[in-house]
Amino acid sequence: MTIATGRTAPARKTRPLPPSRLLAGASPDSYIGLATHRKTYTLPPPPSAQPRYSLIDLMGAAGLLGRGGAGFPTARKLKAVADGPGPRVVVANGTEGEPPSAKDQTLMTHNPHLVIDGAVLAAAAVGASQVLIGVDRAHRRALEAMRAALAERTSTEGLGVDLRLAGTPSRYVAGEETGLVQWMNGGPAMPTSVPPRPFEKGVAGRPTLVQNVETLATMALIARHGPEWFRQLGTPDEPGGRLVTVSGAVGQPAVVEAPIGTPIGALIDAVGGPAAELSAVMVGGFYGTWLPVDALDTPYSRAGLLPLGASPGAGVVLALPASACGLAETARVVSWYAGESAGQCGPCIFGLADLSELFAQVAAARANRDDLETVRRWAGEIEGRGACKHPDGAARLVRSALTVFSDELTRHMSTGECRGNGRPVLRVPPPGKTWR
Amino acid sequence: MSVNILRVDPIACVGHGICAELFHEWIRLDDWGYPIVRPEVIPAHLLDQAKWAVANCPALALRLADVQ
Ligand SMILES: Cc1cc2nc3c(=O)[nH]c(=O)nc-3n(C[C@H](O)[C@H](O)[C@H](O)COP(=O)(O)O)c2cc1C
Ligand code: SF4
């Protein structure tokens, strides 16, 4: 298949994606019930007060990296929690605050039992007596499926561990691990100063494992099929497949499951290919990076994206049509960042507010050279200066926008004109309403 | 051997700016009055000054971190 693109992108042939693992057997309206699930997956080992290091070694052999955004080696995190004093806690992070991401919701809606198996397995691995699953309370379908799955289990086989499901506030940083932990401790869903990190002192002050729900479900796959099977997909350093939400100007926006290292263009092809001439792709999510369309052959992996200053993040590919202004789209995202600040750190509160205002001027073709310099300087200066990495996301996206949309920028600066048709492409939600 | 770097707790910091006055070799303020601290290891001859800045932060937001 050939991809029509805004600039010169070579014609590519893409292979179809291998069969799903995490979403095997799922169709748009399906809910995989316990009876069906247990035909493939045996009951996970019951958690006890003692860690099971063999399970941790298994995840180490599989080379599993976290799917929540940072790509941290799962076995290392499991070990850090297991080595802490008991009782320990497991938190399943299903908050999915990244607006263009739907993969965790999709996973929980269709295959909730795999997530629960993974959470129970993680509790057995670290020796935890309690499991808390956090799902954004606005993600109704996912929450209902998880609730139904839990009811199915408690009425039949039991869970073997104290496991609770909680609807979390719809705020971006509520999914940041310290924010989620503070909320579970009865406070606002705002990040806290580190150290201590949750693995040292988390829920109720206990060593706490915070793991993304896709990571947990993948742990259940690895426990069932083994590390060699897992490594049949992906790359030696980044094994396995992962869920990616592909949207924007594509045939059929969808969540796909692809081997890590699949070219970005192949991910777009998997959902029907480009639906328009494209000018750029956003990878990783709002907490991500703009890439030019001539980067469509780049493997979607940490190693592949690193040379471009990008990373896979939460598993998002968003195709921007050439009819949109990338600067205007970015301005709307930066304003979302400002609105989602937890209001705790000066550079995040004031820096994001001012950056958002000035970048909007750039997007509206009303900025001068000095303003542009200020935007660049602020983007550099807010980075790394919050308690959490929230401001860093805005800084990175802005920097990539100024590079990838440099032609647009020149036009904005020299003629005061914008070629965008004014129709917004990115769906940017309004700021959340509550921190509890 | 342990060496020292300066760290700000950005939640605790309210932008008094005293640290930048007391230790301007190492700390400057951004456009909103919050400290930007050099990330490098503090040289021995500036360590006393760093400690002085830490001791005088009214928000107790500045600290010396031991790194190996
Ligand atoms: C601003 C911010 C927002 C985050 N939002 C989420 C989220 O919605 N879901 C998630 O799983 N991780 C999120 N994370 C990452 C978590 O802090 C944590 O690293 C992750 O849940 C760990 O899971 P993993 O190791 O399985 O990837 C966020 C991080 C930051 C800095
Ligand atoms: S950096 Fe921003 S979002 Fe993160 S803790 Fe500080 S104020 Fe909150």
Coordinates of C-alpha atoms and ligand atoms in Angstrom, one line a residue:
Chain A
M1 CA 0.0 0.0 0.0
T2 CA 1.2 3.5 -0.8
I3 CA 0.8 6.4 1.6
A4 CA -0.1 9.8 0.2
T5 CA 1.7 12.4 2.2
G6 CA 2.3 16.1 2.3
R7 CA 6.0 15.8 1.6
T8 CA 8.1 13.2 0.0
A9 CA 7.5 9.9 1.8
P10 CA 8.7 6.8 0.0
A11 CA 6.1 4.3 -1.1
R12 CA 6.1 1.5 1.4
K13 CA 4.7 -2.0 1.5
T14 CA 3.4 -2.9 4.9
R15 CA 2.8 -6.4 6.3
P16 CA -0.3 -7.1 8.2
L17 CA 0.0 -7.1 12.0
P18 CA 0.4 -10.4 13.7
P19 CA -2.7 -11.8 15.7
S20 CA -3.6 -10.0 18.9
R21 CA -2.4 -11.3 22.2
L22 CA -3.9 -8.8 24.7
L23 CA -7.1 -8.3 22.7
A24 CA -7.4 -11.9 21.3
G25 CA -11.0 -12.8 20.8
A26 CA -12.2 -9.2 21.3
S27 CA -14.7 -7.6 18.9
P28 CA -16.2 -4.1 19.2
D29 CA -19.0 -5.2 21.5
S30 CA -17.4 -8.1 23.2
Y31 CA -16.8 -8.6 26.9
I32 CA -14.7 -11.7 27.4
G33 CA -16.3 -13.4 30.4
L34 CA -14.7 -15.5 33.1
A35 CA -15.7 -18.9 31.6
T36 CA -14.1 -18.1 28.3
H37 CA -11.1 -16.5 29.9
R38 CA -10.3 -19.5 32.1
K39 CA -10.2 -21.8 29.0
T40 CA -6.9 -20.1 28.2
Y41 CA -5.7 -18.8 31.5
T42 CA -5.4 -20.8 34.7
L43 CA -6.0 -19.1 38.1
P44 CA -3.0 -16.9 39.1
P45 CA -1.1 -18.0 42.2
P46 CA -2.7 -16.7 45.4
P47 CA -0.7 -13.8 46.9
S48 CA 1.0 -14.4 50.2
A49 CA 2.9 -12.1 52.6
Q50 CA 6.2 -13.4 51.0
P51 CA 7.3 -12.2 47.6
R52 CA 7.8 -14.8 44.9
Y53 CA 11.0 -13.9 43.3
S54 CA 10.6 -16.6 40.6
L55 CA 7.8 -14.6 39.1
I56 CA 9.9 -11.4 39.1
D57 CA 12.7 -13.4 37.4
L58 CA 10.2 -14.5 34.8
M59 CA 9.4 -10.9 33.9
G60 CA 13.1 -10.1 33.9
A61 CA 13.7 -12.9 31.4
A62 CA 10.8 -11.6 29.3
G63 CA 12.5 -8.1 29.3
L64 CA 9.1 -6.5 29.9
L65 CA 9.1 -2.7 30.0
G66 CA 6.2 -0.7 31.5
R67 CA 3.4 0.4 29.1
G68 CA 2.3 3.5 31.1
G69 CA 4.6 5.9 29.4
A70 CA 8.1 5.9 30.9
G71 CA 9.1 2.4 29.7
F72 CA 10.7 1.4 33.0
P73 CA 11.8 -2.3 33.3
T74 CA 9.0 -4.0 35.2
A75 CA 11.2 -6.6 36.9
R76 CA 13.3 -3.9 38.5
K77 CA 10.2 -2.2 39.9
L78 CA 8.8 -5.4 41.2
K79 CA 12.0 -6.2 43.0
A80 CA 12.3 -2.8 44.6
V81 CA 8.8 -3.2 46.1
A82 CA 9.4 -6.9 47.0
D83 CA 12.6 -5.9 48.8
G84 CA 10.7 -3.4 51.0
P85 CA 9.1 -4.3 54.3
G86 CA 5.6 -5.9 54.2
P87 CA 2.6 -5.5 54.1
R88 CA 2.9 -4.2 50.5
V89 CA 0.3 -2.8 48.1
V90 CA -0.3 -3.1 44.3
V91 CA -1.9 -0.2 42.4
A92 CA -3.2 -0.9 38.9
N93 CA -3.0 2.3 37.0
G94 CA -6.0 2.4 34.6
T95 CA -6.5 6.1 34.7
E96 CA -5.5 6.8 31.1
G97 CA -5.4 10.6 31.3
E98 CA -3.7 11.0 27.9
P99 CA -6.6 12.5 25.8
P100 CA -5.7 10.8 22.5
S101 CA -5.2 7.4 24.1
A102 CA -7.9 4.8 24.4
K103 CA -5.8 1.6 24.8
D104 CA -6.3 1.0 28.5
Q105 CA -10.1 1.6 28.3
T106 CA -10.2 -0.7 25.3
L107 CA -8.3 -3.4 27.2
M108 CA -10.4 -3.2 30.3
T109 CA -13.6 -3.0 28.4
H110 CA -13.0 -6.2 26.4
N111 CA -10.6 -8.2 28.5
P112 CA -10.9 -7.2 32.1
H113 CA -10.1 -10.6 33.5
L114 CA -6.6 -10.5 32.0
V115 CA -6.0 -7.2 33.8
I116 CA -7.3 -8.7 37.1
D117 CA -5.1 -11.8 36.6
G118 CA -2.1 -9.6 36.1
A119 CA -2.9 -7.5 39.2
V120 CA -3.2 -10.6 41.3
L121 CA -0.1 -12.0 39.8
A122 CA 1.8 -8.8 40.6
A123 CA 0.5 -9.1 44.2
A124 CA 1.9 -12.6 44.4
A125 CA 5.2 -11.5 42.9
V126 CA 5.8 -8.6 45.4
G127 CA 4.0 -10.2 48.4
A128 CA 1.2 -7.7 48.6
S129 CA -1.9 -8.1 50.7
Q130 CA -3.9 -5.4 48.9
V131 CA -4.7 -4.5 45.3
L132 CA -6.3 -1.2 44.2
I133 CA -7.4 -0.6 40.7
G134 CA -7.8 3.0 39.6
V135 CA -9.9 3.8 36.5
D136 CA -10.9 7.3 35.4
R137 CA -14.6 7.6 36.6
A138 CA -15.5 9.2 33.2
H139 CA -14.4 6.0 31.4
R140 CA -17.8 4.4 32.1
R141 CA -17.5 1.3 29.8
A142 CA -14.1 0.3 31.2
L143 CA -15.3 0.9 34.8
E144 CA -18.5 -1.2 34.2
A145 CA -16.6 -4.0 32.6
M146 CA -14.1 -4.1 35.4
R147 CA -16.9 -4.1 37.9
A148 CA -18.7 -6.9 36.2
A149 CA -15.6 -8.9 36.0
L150 CA -14.9 -8.5 39.7
A151 CA -18.5 -9.5 40.5
E152 CA -18.1 -12.7 38.3
R153 CA -15.0 -13.6 40.3
T154 CA -16.1 -13.0 43.8
S155 CA -19.3 -15.0 43.1
T156 CA -17.3 -18.0 41.7
E157 CA -13.6 -18.6 42.2
G158 CA -12.8 -15.8 44.6
L159 CA -9.8 -13.4 44.3
G160 CA -7.4 -14.6 47.0
V161 CA -6.5 -11.0 47.9
D162 CA -8.2 -7.8 49.1
L163 CA -8.9 -6.2 45.7
R164 CA -10.8 -2.9 45.2
L165 CA -11.8 -0.9 42.2
A166 CA -11.9 2.9 42.4
G167 CA -13.2 5.6 40.0
T168 CA -10.5 8.3 39.9
P169 CA -11.0 12.1 39.1
S170 CA -10.6 13.0 35.5
R171 CA -7.4 15.0 35.8
Y172 CA -4.2 14.4 33.8
V173 CA -1.8 14.2 36.7
A174 CA -4.2 11.9 38.6
G175 CA -2.4 9.2 36.6
E176 CA 1.1 10.2 37.7
E177 CA 2.0 7.7 40.3
T178 CA 2.4 9.9 43.3
G179 CA -0.8 11.8 42.4
L180 CA -2.7 8.5 42.2
V181 CA -1.2 7.3 45.5
Q182 CA -2.1 10.6 47.3
W183 CA -5.7 10.2 46.0
M184 CA -5.9 6.7 47.2
N185 CA -4.7 7.9 50.6
G186 CA -7.7 10.2 50.8
G187 CA -6.0 13.4 49.5
P188 CA -6.2 15.3 46.2
A189 CA -5.1 13.6 43.1
M190 CA -2.0 15.8 42.9
P191 CA 1.6 14.7 42.7
T192 CA 3.8 14.8 45.8
S193 CA 7.4 15.7 46.2
V194 CA 9.9 12.8 45.6
P195 CA 11.6 11.1 47.3
P196 CA 9.9 9.1 48.7
R197 CA 8.7 7.3 45.6
P198 CA 5.7 4.9 46.0
F199 CA 7.9 1.9 46.0
E200 CA 9.3 3.2 49.3
K201 CA 6.3 4.8 50.8
G202 CA 3.0 4.7 49.0
V203 CA -0.6 3.7 49.9
A204 CA -1.0 3.9 53.7
G205 CA 2.8 4.5 53.8
R206 CA 3.5 1.0 52.5
P207 CA 5.9 0.0 49.7
T208 CA 3.6 0.2 46.7
L209 CA 3.9 -1.1 43.2
V210 CA 2.2 1.2 40.7
Q211 CA 1.9 -0.5 37.3
N212 CA -0.1 0.4 34.2
V213 CA -3.0 -2.0 33.5
E214 CA -1.5 -3.0 30.1
T215 CA 1.7 -3.9 31.8
L216 CA -0.2 -6.0 34.3
A217 CA -2.2 -7.8 31.5
T218 CA 1.1 -8.5 29.7
M219 CA 2.5 -10.0 32.9
A220 CA -0.5 -12.4 32.8
L221 CA 0.3 -13.3 29.2
I222 CA 4.0 -13.9 30.0
A223 CA 3.1 -16.1 33.0
R224 CA 0.8 -18.2 30.8
H225 CA 3.0 -18.5 27.6
G226 CA 6.6 -17.9 28.9
P227 CA 9.3 -15.4 28.1
E228 CA 10.4 -17.1 24.8
W229 CA 6.9 -16.8 23.4
F230 CA 6.8 -13.2 24.5
R231 CA 10.1 -12.4 22.8
Q232 CA 8.9 -13.8 19.4
L233 CA 7.5 -10.3 18.8
G234 CA 9.3 -6.9 19.2
T235 CA 13.1 -6.3 19.4
P236 CA 15.7 -7.9 21.7
D237 CA 15.8 -4.8 23.9
E238 CA 12.1 -4.0 23.7
P239 CA 10.3 -7.3 23.4
G240 CA 6.7 -8.0 22.8
G241 CA 3.8 -6.2 21.3
R242 CA 2.0 -3.1 22.7
L243 CA -1.3 -1.4 22.2
V244 CA -1.3 1.8 20.2
T245 CA -4.2 4.2 19.7
V246 CA -4.0 5.4 16.1
S247 CA -6.3 8.4 15.3
G248 CA -6.5 11.7 13.4
A249 CA -6.7 11.7 9.7
V250 CA -6.8 8.0 9.2
G251 CA -9.4 5.6 7.7
Q252 CA -10.7 4.1 10.8
P253 CA -9.3 5.4 14.1
A254 CA -8.7 2.4 16.4
V255 CA -6.5 0.7 19.0
V256 CA -4.1 -1.7 17.4
E257 CA -1.8 -4.2 18.9
A258 CA 1.6 -4.3 17.2
P259 CA 5.0 -5.7 17.7
I260 CA 7.3 -3.0 19.2
G261 CA 9.4 -1.6 16.4
T262 CA 6.6 -1.6 13.8
P263 CA 7.1 1.4 11.5
I264 CA 4.8 4.3 12.3
G265 CA 3.4 4.2 8.7
A266 CA 2.5 0.6 9.2
L267 CA 0.5 1.5 12.3
I268 CA -1.4 4.0 10.2
D269 CA -1.9 1.5 7.4
A270 CA -3.3 -0.9 9.9
V271 CA -6.3 1.4 10.5
G272 CA -7.0 2.1 6.9
G273 CA -4.1 4.4 6.0
P274 CA -4.2 8.2 5.8
A275 CA -7.6 9.7 5.1
A276 CA -6.0 12.9 3.8
E277 CA -2.7 14.4 2.8
L278 CA -0.7 14.5 6.1
S279 CA 1.7 17.2 7.3
A280 CA 2.9 15.5 10.6
V281 CA 2.3 12.8 13.1
M282 CA 2.1 13.2 16.9
V283 CA 3.7 10.2 18.7
G284 CA 3.4 9.3 22.3
G285 CA 0.4 11.5 23.0
F286 CA 0.0 15.1 24.2
Y287 CA 3.0 14.1 26.4
G288 CA 4.8 13.4 23.2
T289 CA 6.4 14.8 20.1
W290 CA 5.6 16.0 16.6
L291 CA 7.4 14.2 13.8
P292 CA 7.5 15.2 10.1
V293 CA 5.8 12.9 7.6
D294 CA 9.1 11.8 6.2
A295 CA 9.6 10.0 9.5
L296 CA 6.9 7.4 8.8
D297 CA 9.4 4.6 8.3
T298 CA 10.7 5.1 11.9
P299 CA 10.2 2.1 14.1
Y300 CA 7.7 2.7 16.9
S301 CA 10.1 1.8 19.7
R302 CA 12.3 3.7 22.2
A303 CA 15.4 2.9 20.2
G304 CA 13.8 3.9 17.0
L305 CA 12.4 7.2 18.2
L306 CA 15.3 8.3 20.4
P307 CA 17.4 9.8 17.6
L308 CA 14.3 12.0 16.7
G309 CA 14.0 13.2 20.3
A310 CA 10.8 11.3 20.7
S311 CA 9.6 8.2 22.6
P312 CA 6.6 5.8 22.4
G313 CA 5.1 7.3 25.5
A314 CA 1.6 5.9 26.2
G315 CA 1.3 4.3 22.7
V316 CA -0.3 7.0 20.6
V317 CA 0.0 7.9 16.9
L318 CA -2.0 10.8 15.7
A319 CA -2.0 11.8 12.0
L320 CA -2.3 15.5 11.3
P321 CA -3.9 16.4 8.0
A322 CA -2.1 19.1 5.9
S323 CA -5.3 21.2 6.0
A324 CA -4.7 21.9 9.7
C325 CA -2.2 24.3 11.2
G326 CA 0.2 22.4 13.4
L327 CA 1.0 25.5 15.4
A328 CA -2.7 26.2 16.2
E329 CA -3.2 22.6 17.2
T330 CA -0.2 22.7 19.5
A331 CA -1.4 26.0 21.0
R332 CA -4.6 24.2 22.0
V333 CA -2.7 21.4 23.7
V334 CA -0.4 23.8 25.6
S335 CA -3.5 25.6 26.9
W336 CA -4.8 22.2 28.0
Y337 CA -1.4 21.7 29.8
A338 CA -1.8 25.0 31.6
G339 CA -5.4 24.0 32.7
E340 CA -4.2 20.6 34.0
S341 CA -1.5 22.0 36.2
A342 CA -2.0 20.9 39.8
G343 CA -1.2 24.4 40.8
Q344 CA 1.6 23.4 43.2
C345 CA 4.8 24.4 41.5
G346 CA 5.7 28.0 40.5
P347 CA 7.3 27.2 37.1
C348 CA 4.3 24.9 36.2
I349 CA 1.6 27.4 37.4
F350 CA 3.0 30.6 36.0
G351 CA 5.3 29.1 33.3
L352 CA 2.6 27.1 31.6
A353 CA 0.1 29.9 31.8
D354 CA 2.5 32.4 30.2
L355 CA 3.8 29.9 27.7
S356 CA 0.3 29.0 26.6
E357 CA -0.6 32.7 26.2
L358 CA 2.5 33.5 24.2
F359 CA 2.3 30.4 22.0
A360 CA -1.3 31.2 21.2
Q361 CA 0.1 34.5 19.8
V362 CA 2.6 32.6 17.7
A363 CA -0.2 30.3 16.4
A364 CA -2.4 33.4 15.6
A365 CA 0.5 34.9 13.6
R366 CA 0.7 37.9 16.0
A367 CA 4.1 37.2 17.6
N368 CA 7.4 38.9 16.8
R369 CA 10.9 37.6 16.9
D370 CA 11.4 38.4 20.5
D371 CA 8.2 36.6 21.5
L372 CA 9.5 33.5 19.6
E373 CA 12.8 33.7 21.5
T374 CA 10.9 34.0 24.7
V375 CA 8.8 30.9 23.9
R376 CA 12.0 28.9 23.2
R377 CA 13.6 30.1 26.4
W378 CA 10.5 29.4 28.6
A379 CA 10.2 25.9 27.1
G380 CA 13.8 25.3 28.2
E381 CA 13.4 26.8 31.6
I382 CA 10.2 25.1 32.8
E383 CA 11.6 21.7 31.9
G384 CA 12.5 19.6 34.9
R385 CA 11.3 22.3 37.3
G386 CA 8.0 20.7 38.6
A387 CA 7.6 18.1 41.2
C388 CA 6.3 15.9 38.5
K389 CA 7.1 15.9 34.7
H390 CA 3.9 17.6 33.7
P391 CA 5.6 20.8 32.5
D392 CA 8.2 18.8 30.6
G393 CA 5.5 17.4 28.4
A394 CA 4.4 20.9 27.3
A395 CA 8.1 21.9 26.7
R396 CA 8.8 19.0 24.5
L397 CA 5.7 19.3 22.4
V398 CA 6.4 23.0 21.9
R399 CA 10.0 22.5 20.8
S400 CA 9.0 19.8 18.4
A401 CA 6.3 22.0 16.9
L402 CA 8.7 24.8 16.3
T403 CA 10.9 22.4 14.4
V404 CA 8.4 20.3 12.5
F405 CA 6.2 23.2 11.6
S406 CA 9.1 25.5 10.7
D407 CA 7.6 26.3 7.3
E408 CA 4.3 27.3 8.8
L409 CA 6.2 29.3 11.5
T410 CA 8.1 31.2 8.8
R411 CA 4.8 32.0 7.0
H412 CA 3.2 33.1 10.3
M413 CA 6.2 35.3 11.2
S414 CA 6.8 36.9 7.7
T415 CA 3.3 37.3 6.3
G416 CA 1.1 37.2 9.4
E417 CA -0.9 34.5 7.7
C418 CA -2.0 31.0 8.7
R419 CA -2.9 28.4 6.1
G420 CA -4.9 26.3 8.5
N421 CA -8.6 26.1 7.7
G422 CA -9.4 26.9 11.3
R423 CA -11.1 23.5 11.9
P424 CA -9.6 21.9 15.0
V425 CA -8.4 18.3 14.5
L426 CA -7.1 17.4 18.0
R427 CA -9.8 16.7 20.5
V428 CA -8.8 18.7 23.6
P429 CA -10.9 18.2 26.7
P430 CA -11.8 21.0 29.0
P431 CA -9.9 21.0 32.4
G432 CA -11.1 18.5 34.9
K433 CA -13.4 19.8 37.6
T434 CA -12.3 18.0 40.8
W435 CA -9.2 16.7 42.5
R436 CA -11.1 14.3 44.6
Chain B
M1 CA 33.2 9.7 48.4
S2 CA 30.0 11.7 48.7
V3 CA 29.5 15.0 46.8
N4 CA 26.8 17.6 47.1
I5 CA 24.2 19.0 44.7
L6 CA 21.5 21.6 45.4
R7 CA 17.9 20.6 45.0
V8 CA 14.7 22.6 45.2
D9 CA 11.4 21.1 46.3
P10 CA 9.2 22.9 43.8
I11 CA 6.0 22.2 45.8
A12 CA 7.4 23.8 48.9
C13 CA 9.1 26.7 47.1
V14 CA 7.0 29.9 47.0
G15 CA 9.5 32.0 45.2
H16 CA 11.0 34.2 48.1
G17 CA 14.1 34.5 46.0
I18 CA 16.5 34.8 49.0
C19 CA 18.6 31.8 47.8
A20 CA 19.5 33.6 44.6
E21 CA 20.7 36.6 46.6
L22 CA 22.7 34.6 49.0
F23 CA 24.2 32.2 46.4
H24 CA 24.0 34.0 43.0
E25 CA 27.0 32.0 41.7
W26 CA 24.7 29.0 41.7
I27 CA 21.1 30.2 41.7
R28 CA 19.2 32.6 39.4
L29 CA 15.5 33.4 39.2
D30 CA 13.3 32.7 36.3
D31 CA 10.8 35.3 34.9
W32 CA 8.3 34.4 37.7
G33 CA 10.7 34.6 40.6
Y34 CA 11.4 30.9 41.1
P35 CA 15.0 29.6 41.4
I36 CA 16.9 27.9 38.6
V37 CA 19.7 25.9 40.2
R38 CA 22.8 24.7 38.5
P39 CA 22.7 20.9 38.4
E40 CA 26.5 20.3 38.8
V41 CA 28.3 19.2 41.9
I42 CA 29.1 22.1 44.2
P43 CA 32.8 22.8 44.4
A44 CA 34.3 22.6 47.9
H45 CA 35.1 26.3 48.1
L46 CA 31.4 27.2 47.6
L47 CA 29.9 24.6 50.0
D48 CA 29.6 27.0 52.9
Q49 CA 27.7 29.4 50.8
A50 CA 25.4 26.7 49.6
K51 CA 24.7 25.7 53.3
W52 CA 24.1 29.3 54.1
A53 CA 21.4 29.5 51.3
V54 CA 19.8 26.3 52.5
A55 CA 19.7 27.5 56.1
N56 CA 18.0 30.7 55.1
C57 CA 15.2 29.5 52.8
P58 CA 12.0 30.5 54.7
A59 CA 10.0 27.7 53.0
L60 CA 12.6 25.1 53.8
A61 CA 12.4 24.2 50.1
L62 CA 16.2 24.1 49.4
R63 CA 18.4 21.2 50.4
L64 CA 21.8 19.7 49.8
A65 CA 21.5 16.3 48.4
D66 CA 24.2 13.7 48.9
V67 CA 25.0 11.9 45.7
Q68 CA 27.4 9.0 45.5
Ligands
LIG1 C1 1.9 13.8 34.1 C2 1.9 12.3 34.1 C3 0.7 11.6 33.8 C4 0.7 10.2 33.8 N1 -0.5 9.6 33.5 C5 -0.5 8.2 33.5 C6 -1.7 7.5 33.1 O1 -2.7 8.1 32.8 N2 -1.6 6.1 33.1 C7 -0.5 5.4 33.4 O2 -0.5 4.2 33.4 N3 0.7 6.1 33.8 C8 0.7 7.4 33.8 N4 1.8 8.1 34.1 C9 3.0 7.3 34.5 C10 3.0 6.8 36.0 O3 3.6 7.8 36.8 C11 3.7 5.5 36.2 O4 5.0 5.7 35.7 C12 3.1 4.3 35.5 O5 1.8 4.1 35.9 C13 3.9 3.1 35.8 O6 3.4 2.0 35.1 P1 4.3 1.1 34.2 O7 5.7 1.0 34.8 O8 3.6 -0.2 34.1 O9 4.4 1.8 32.9 C14 1.9 9.5 34.1 C15 3.1 10.2 34.4 C16 3.1 11.6 34.4 C17 4.4 12.3 34.7
SF4_2 S1 4.7 20.2 38.2 FE1 2.6 21.0 37.9 S2 1.3 19.2 37.8 FE2 3.3 18.5 38.6 S3 3.1 18.6 40.8 FE3 3.9 20.6 40.2 S4 2.1 21.9 39.9 FE4 1.4 19.8 39.9

